[in-house]
Short mmCIF file of C-alpha atoms (C1' of nucleotides) in Angstrom, two decimals:
data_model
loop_
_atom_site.label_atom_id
_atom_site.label_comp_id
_atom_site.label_asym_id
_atom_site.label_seq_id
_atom_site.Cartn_x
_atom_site.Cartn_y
_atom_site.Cartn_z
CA UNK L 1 -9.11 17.07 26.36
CA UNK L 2 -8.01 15.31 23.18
CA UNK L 3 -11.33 14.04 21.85
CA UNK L 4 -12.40 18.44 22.41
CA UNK L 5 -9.41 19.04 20.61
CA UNK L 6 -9.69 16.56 17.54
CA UNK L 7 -12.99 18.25 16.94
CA UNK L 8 -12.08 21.77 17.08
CA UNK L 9 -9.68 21.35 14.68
CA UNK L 10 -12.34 19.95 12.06
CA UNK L 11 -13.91 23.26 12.59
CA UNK L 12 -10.80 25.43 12.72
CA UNK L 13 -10.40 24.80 9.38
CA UNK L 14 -14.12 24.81 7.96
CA UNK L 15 -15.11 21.37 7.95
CA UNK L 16 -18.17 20.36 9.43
CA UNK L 17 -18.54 18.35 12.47
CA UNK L 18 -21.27 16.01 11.94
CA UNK L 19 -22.44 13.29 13.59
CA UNK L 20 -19.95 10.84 11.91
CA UNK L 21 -17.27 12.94 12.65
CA UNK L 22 -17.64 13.15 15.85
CA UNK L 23 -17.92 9.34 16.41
CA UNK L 24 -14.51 8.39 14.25
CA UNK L 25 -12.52 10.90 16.38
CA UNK L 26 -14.34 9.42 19.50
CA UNK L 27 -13.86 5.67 18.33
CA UNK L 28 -9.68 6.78 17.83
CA UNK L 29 -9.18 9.21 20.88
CA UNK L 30 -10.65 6.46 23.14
CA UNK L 31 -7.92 4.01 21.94
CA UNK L 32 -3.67 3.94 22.03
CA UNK L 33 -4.29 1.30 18.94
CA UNK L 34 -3.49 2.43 15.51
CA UNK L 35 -6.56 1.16 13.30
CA UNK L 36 -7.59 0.54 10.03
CA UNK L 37 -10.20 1.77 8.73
CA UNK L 38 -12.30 -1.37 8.54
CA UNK L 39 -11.59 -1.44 12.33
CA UNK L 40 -12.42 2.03 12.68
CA UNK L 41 -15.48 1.37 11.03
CA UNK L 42 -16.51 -1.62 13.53
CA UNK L 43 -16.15 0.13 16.38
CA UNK L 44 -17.94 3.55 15.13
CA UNK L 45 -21.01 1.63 14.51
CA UNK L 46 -21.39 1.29 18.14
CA UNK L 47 -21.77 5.09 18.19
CA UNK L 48 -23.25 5.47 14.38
CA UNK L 49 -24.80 2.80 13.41
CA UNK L 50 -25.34 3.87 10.26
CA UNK L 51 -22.16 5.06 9.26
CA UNK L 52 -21.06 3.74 6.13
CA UNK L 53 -17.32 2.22 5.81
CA UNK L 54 -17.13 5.04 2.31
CA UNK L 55 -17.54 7.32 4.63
CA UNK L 56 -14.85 6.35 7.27
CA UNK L 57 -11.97 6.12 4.87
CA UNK L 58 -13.49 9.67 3.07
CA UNK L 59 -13.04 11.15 6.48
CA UNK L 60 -9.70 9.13 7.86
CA UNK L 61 -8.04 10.84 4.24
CA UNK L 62 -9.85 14.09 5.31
CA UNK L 63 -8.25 14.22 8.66
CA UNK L 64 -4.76 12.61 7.88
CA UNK L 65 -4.77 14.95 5.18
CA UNK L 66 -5.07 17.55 7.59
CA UNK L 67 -2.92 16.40 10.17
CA UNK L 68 -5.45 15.88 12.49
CA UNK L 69 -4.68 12.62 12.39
CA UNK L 70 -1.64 10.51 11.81
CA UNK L 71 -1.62 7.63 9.08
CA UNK L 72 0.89 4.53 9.12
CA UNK L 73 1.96 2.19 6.54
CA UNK L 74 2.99 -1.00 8.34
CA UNK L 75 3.83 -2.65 4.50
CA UNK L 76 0.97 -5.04 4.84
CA UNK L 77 -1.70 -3.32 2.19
CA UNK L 78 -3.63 -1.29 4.32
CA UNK L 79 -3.49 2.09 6.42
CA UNK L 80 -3.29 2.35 9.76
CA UNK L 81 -4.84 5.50 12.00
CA UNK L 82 -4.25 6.70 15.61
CA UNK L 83 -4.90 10.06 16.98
CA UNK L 84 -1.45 11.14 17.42
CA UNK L 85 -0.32 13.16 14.21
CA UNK L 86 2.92 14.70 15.74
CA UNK L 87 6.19 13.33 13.94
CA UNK L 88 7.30 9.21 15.52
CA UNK L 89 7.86 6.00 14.75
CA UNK L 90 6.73 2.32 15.68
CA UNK L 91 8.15 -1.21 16.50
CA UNK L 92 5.55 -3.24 14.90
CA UNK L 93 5.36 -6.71 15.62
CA UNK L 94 5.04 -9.28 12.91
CA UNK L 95 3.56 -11.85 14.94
CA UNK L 96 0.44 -10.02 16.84
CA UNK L 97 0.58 -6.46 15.07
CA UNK L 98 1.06 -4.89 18.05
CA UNK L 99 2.41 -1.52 17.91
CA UNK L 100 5.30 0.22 20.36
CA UNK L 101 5.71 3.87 19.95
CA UNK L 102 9.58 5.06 19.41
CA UNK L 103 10.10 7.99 21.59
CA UNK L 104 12.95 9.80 19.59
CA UNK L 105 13.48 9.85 15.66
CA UNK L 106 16.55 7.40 15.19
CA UNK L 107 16.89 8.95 11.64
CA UNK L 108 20.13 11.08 10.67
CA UNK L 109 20.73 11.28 7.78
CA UNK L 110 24.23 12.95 6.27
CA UNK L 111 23.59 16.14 5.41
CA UNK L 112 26.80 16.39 3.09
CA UNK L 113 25.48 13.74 1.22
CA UNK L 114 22.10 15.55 0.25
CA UNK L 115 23.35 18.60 -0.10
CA UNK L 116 25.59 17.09 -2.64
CA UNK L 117 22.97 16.26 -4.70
CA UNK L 118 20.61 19.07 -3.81
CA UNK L 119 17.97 17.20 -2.61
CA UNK L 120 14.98 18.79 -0.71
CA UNK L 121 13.79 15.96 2.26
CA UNK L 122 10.71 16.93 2.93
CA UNK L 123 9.54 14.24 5.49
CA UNK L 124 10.70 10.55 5.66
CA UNK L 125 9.22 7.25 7.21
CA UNK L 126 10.47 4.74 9.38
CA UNK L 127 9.39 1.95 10.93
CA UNK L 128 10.87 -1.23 12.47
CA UNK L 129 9.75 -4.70 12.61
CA UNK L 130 10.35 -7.63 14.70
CA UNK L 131 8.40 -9.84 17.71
CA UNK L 132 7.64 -8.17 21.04
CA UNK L 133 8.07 -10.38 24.02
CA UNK L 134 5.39 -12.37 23.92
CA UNK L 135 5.59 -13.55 20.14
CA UNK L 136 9.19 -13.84 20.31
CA UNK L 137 9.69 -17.86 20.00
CA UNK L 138 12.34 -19.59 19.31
CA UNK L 139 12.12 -20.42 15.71
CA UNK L 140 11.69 -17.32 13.72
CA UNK L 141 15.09 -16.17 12.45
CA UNK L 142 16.33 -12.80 12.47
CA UNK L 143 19.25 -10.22 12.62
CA UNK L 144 19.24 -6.89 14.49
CA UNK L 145 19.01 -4.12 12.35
CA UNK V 1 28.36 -9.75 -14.38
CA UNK V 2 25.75 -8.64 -12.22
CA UNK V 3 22.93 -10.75 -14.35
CA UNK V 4 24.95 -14.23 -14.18
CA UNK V 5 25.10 -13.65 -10.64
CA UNK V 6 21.59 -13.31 -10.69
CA UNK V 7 21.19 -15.80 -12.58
CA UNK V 8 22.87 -18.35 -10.68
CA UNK V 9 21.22 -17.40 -7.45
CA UNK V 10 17.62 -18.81 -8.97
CA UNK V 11 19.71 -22.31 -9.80
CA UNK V 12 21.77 -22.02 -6.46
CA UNK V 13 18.41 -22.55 -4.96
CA UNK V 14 16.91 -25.05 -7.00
CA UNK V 15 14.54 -22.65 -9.63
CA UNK V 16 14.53 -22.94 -12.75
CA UNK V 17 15.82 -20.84 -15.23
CA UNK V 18 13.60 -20.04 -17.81
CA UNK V 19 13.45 -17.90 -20.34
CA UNK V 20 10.87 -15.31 -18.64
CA UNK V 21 13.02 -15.47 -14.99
CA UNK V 22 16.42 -14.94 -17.80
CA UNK V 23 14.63 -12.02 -19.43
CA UNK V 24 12.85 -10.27 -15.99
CA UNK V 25 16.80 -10.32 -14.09
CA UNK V 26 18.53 -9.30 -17.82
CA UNK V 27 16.09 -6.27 -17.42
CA UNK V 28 16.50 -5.27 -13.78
CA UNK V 29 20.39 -5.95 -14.30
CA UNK V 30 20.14 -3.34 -16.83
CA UNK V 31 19.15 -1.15 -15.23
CA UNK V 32 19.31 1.48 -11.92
CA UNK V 33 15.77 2.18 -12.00
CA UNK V 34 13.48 1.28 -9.24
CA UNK V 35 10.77 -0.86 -11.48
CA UNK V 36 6.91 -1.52 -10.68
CA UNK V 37 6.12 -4.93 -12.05
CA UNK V 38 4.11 -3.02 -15.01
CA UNK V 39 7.46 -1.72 -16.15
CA UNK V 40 9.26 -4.39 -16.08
CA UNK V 41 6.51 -5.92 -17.90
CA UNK V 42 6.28 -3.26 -20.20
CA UNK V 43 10.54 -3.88 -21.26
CA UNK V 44 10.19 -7.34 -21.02
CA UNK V 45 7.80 -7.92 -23.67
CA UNK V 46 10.98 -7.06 -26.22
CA UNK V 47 12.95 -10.17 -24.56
CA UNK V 48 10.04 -12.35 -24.50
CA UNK V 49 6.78 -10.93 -26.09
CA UNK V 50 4.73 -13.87 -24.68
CA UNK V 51 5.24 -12.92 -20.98
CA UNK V 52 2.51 -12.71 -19.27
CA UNK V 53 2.19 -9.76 -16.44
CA UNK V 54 1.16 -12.47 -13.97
CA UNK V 55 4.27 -14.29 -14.24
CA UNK V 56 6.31 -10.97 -13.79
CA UNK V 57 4.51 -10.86 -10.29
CA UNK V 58 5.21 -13.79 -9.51
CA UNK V 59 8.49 -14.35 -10.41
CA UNK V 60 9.30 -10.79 -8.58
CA UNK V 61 7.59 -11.88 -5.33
CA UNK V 62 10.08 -15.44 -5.59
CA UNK V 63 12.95 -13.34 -6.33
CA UNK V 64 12.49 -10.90 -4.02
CA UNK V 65 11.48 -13.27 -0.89
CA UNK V 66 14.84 -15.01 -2.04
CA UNK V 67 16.91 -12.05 -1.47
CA UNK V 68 18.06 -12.29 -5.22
CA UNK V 69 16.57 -8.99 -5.79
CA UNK V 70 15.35 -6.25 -3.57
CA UNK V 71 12.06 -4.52 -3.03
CA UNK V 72 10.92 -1.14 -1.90
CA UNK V 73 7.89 0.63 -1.11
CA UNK V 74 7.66 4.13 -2.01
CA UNK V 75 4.17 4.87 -0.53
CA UNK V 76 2.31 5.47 -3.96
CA UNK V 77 0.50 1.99 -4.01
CA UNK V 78 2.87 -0.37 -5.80
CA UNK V 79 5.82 -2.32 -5.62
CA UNK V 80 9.24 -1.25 -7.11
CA UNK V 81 11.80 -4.05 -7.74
CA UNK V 82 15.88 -3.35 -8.08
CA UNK V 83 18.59 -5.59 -8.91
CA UNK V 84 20.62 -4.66 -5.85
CA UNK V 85 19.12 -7.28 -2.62
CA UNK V 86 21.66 -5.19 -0.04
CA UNK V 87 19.97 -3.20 2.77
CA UNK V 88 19.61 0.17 1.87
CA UNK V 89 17.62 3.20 1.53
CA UNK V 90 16.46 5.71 -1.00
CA UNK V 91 15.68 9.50 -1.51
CA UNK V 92 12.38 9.21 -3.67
CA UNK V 93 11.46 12.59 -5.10
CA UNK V 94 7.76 13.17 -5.21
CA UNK V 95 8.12 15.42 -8.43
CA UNK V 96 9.36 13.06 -11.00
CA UNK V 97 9.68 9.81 -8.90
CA UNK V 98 13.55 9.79 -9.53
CA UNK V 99 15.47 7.76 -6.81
CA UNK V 100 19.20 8.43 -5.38
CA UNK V 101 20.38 5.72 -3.14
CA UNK V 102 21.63 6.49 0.47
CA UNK V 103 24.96 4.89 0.70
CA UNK V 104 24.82 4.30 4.74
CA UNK V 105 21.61 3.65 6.76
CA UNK V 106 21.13 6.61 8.78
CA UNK V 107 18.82 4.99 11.18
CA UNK V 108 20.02 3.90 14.96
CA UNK V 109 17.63 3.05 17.45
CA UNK V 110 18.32 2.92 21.40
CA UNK V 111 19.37 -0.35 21.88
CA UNK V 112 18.12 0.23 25.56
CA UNK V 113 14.78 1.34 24.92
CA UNK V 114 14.19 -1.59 22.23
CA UNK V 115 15.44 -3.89 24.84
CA UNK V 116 13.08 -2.48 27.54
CA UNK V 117 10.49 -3.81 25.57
CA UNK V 118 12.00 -7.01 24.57
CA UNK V 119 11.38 -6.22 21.72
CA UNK V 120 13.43 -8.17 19.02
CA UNK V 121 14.14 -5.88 15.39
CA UNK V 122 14.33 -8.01 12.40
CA UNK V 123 14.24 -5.59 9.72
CA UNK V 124 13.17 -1.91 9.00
CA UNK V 125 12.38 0.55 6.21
CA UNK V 126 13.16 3.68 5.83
CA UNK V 127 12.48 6.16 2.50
CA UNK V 128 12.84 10.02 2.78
CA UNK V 129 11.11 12.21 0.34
CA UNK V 130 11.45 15.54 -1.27
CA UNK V 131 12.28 17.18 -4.36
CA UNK V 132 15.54 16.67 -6.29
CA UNK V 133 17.15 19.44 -7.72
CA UNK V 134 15.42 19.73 -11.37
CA UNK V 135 11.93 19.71 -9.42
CA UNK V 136 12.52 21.92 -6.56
CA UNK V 137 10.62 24.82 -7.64
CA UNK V 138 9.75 27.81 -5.18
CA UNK V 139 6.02 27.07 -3.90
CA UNK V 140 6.22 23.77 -2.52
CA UNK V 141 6.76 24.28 1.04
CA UNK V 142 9.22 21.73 3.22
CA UNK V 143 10.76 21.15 6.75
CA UNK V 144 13.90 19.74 6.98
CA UNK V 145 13.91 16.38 8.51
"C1'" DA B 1 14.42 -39.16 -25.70
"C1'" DT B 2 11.52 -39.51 -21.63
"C1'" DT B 3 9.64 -38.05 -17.40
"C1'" DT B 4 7.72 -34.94 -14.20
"C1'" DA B 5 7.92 -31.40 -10.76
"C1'" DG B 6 7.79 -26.91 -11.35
"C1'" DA B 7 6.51 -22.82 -14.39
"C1'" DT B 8 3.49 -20.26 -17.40
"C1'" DG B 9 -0.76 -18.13 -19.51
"C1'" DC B 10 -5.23 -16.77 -19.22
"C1'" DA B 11 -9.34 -15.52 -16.96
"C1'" DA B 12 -11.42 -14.65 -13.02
"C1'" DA B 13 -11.11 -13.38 -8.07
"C1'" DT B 14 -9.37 -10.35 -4.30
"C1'" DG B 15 -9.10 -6.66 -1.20
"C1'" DA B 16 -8.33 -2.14 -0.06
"C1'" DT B 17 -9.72 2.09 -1.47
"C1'" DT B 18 -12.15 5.56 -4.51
"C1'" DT B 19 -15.83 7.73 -7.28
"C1'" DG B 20 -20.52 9.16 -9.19
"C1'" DC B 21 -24.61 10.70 -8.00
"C1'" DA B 22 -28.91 11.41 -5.62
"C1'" DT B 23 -30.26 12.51 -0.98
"C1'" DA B 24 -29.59 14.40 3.61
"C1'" DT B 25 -27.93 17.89 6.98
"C1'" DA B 26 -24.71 21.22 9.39
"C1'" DT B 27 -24.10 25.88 9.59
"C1'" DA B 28 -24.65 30.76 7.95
"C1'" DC B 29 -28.12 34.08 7.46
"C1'" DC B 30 -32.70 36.24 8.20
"C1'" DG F 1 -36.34 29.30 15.35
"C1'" DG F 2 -36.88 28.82 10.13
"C1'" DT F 3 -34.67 28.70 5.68
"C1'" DA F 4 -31.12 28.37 2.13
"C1'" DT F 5 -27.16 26.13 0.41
"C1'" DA F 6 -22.71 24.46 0.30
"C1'" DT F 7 -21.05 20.18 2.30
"C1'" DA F 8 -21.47 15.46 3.72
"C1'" DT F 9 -23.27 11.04 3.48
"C1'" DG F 10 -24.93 6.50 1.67
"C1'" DC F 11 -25.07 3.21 -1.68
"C1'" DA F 12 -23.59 0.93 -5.66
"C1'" DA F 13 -20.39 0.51 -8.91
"C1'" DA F 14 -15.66 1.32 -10.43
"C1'" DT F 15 -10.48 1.18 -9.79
"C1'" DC F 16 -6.06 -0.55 -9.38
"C1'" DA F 17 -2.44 -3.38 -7.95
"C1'" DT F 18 -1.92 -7.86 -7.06
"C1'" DT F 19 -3.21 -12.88 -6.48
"C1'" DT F 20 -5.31 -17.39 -7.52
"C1'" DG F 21 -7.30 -21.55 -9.99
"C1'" DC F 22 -6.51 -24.48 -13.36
"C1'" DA F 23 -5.23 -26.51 -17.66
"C1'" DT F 24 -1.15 -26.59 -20.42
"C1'" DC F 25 3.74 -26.34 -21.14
"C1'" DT F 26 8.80 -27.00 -20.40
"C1'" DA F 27 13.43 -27.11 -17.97
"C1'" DA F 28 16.36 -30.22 -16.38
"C1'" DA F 29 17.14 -34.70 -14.18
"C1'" DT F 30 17.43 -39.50 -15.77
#
DNA sequence: ATTTAGATGCAAATGATTTGCATATATACC
DNA sequence: GGTATATATGCAAATCATTTGCATCTAAAT
């Protein structure tokens, strides 16, 4: 089971699995959403209470850190979390912030090119934006990538 | 010249130029750099030794929401600003934070999946990372994209 | 030269995220 | 199970990039 998972890894790798823990993996196993950590933070205090927001972003780093956890930067100044941490991509939409997961990684990039100017790529983002369906008015301008 | 073009585009669209806007575009024309606002602060002040920081913000934002210049986010927490508006994409190298420009976007998504979704692209961003050449020291581990 | 919408400077506000430090608690060990 | 101790947590205060309010200034239209 994920949420089993999630936790083992904490310990795997010497971290502790307290109470707090516990609850932030259980708040994003339970969900598809990618959160912030303000929303992460809402919904653990269902579970915790007590938790204190310091404490969900010093644990969010922790995990995303050590990729027990994935982290997204949708450009609009804050970081996003979802359990997933295996290597994809997102439509996000600009109207509702909803979030479509890209199956394959549309990114190919020439390999002559860095080579030429020996360049290391060590990892690379990309995400799209646009409207999904139901934000998609007539109205809001825009060219296909 | 690059910086007349520039130039022009503020008047083109009914800004005016002023000496700050004239001395913010003479420093991003002169340049290839990738600039964070404190930078181009930071040169500006020996065009215009008056100019306020907030004013290079804003007049970055104006410019760069006008297309006159472009903007990218290399994941560290600020802005960088370029003189060239065109869509393109960067190798940012996490050692010295030195940028080589990707001459074609290497990025195509299925069309069909996209349009399973109805989902409608507007834009994207993409940024690899890795180490250039002069940083690339044994020790800092990497998978190929 | 005059007018005035638009631009600037300065100080203070924001908002996400981080840090310092005293206290609490998982886990290793007996 | 009880105890020791390295780790975590909570709280308040600090950061850091960026934005905003507002009074003053100035480019450019007349």
């Amino acid at each position: 089971m994920l949420r089993v998972r999630l936790k083992q890894s904490l310990a795997d790798r010497g971290y502790r699995l307290t109470r707090q823990r516990a609850a932030i993996l259980e708040v994003l196993a339970g969900t598809r959403e990618h959160l912030t950590a303000e929303e992460v933070h809402r919904r653990v205090r269902f579970l915790c209470p007590e938790l204190n927001l310091t404490t969900v972003y010093r644990n969010l780093n922790l995990m995303a850190r050590q990729k027990i956890i994935g982290r997204v930067d949708f450009g609009d100044g804050r970081a996003r979390f979802e359990a997933r941490s295996d290597h994809h991509h997102h439509l996000f939409c600009l109207g509702c912030g909803r979030v479509i997961e890209i199956p394959a990684c549309p990114v190919s990039i020439d390999e002559v090119f860095v080579r030429q100017h020996s360049f290391r790529i060590t990892e690379h983002q990309f995400e799209a934006y646009g409207y999904c369906a139901d934000c998609d008015r007539p109205g809001s301008e825009g060219a296909p990538v």
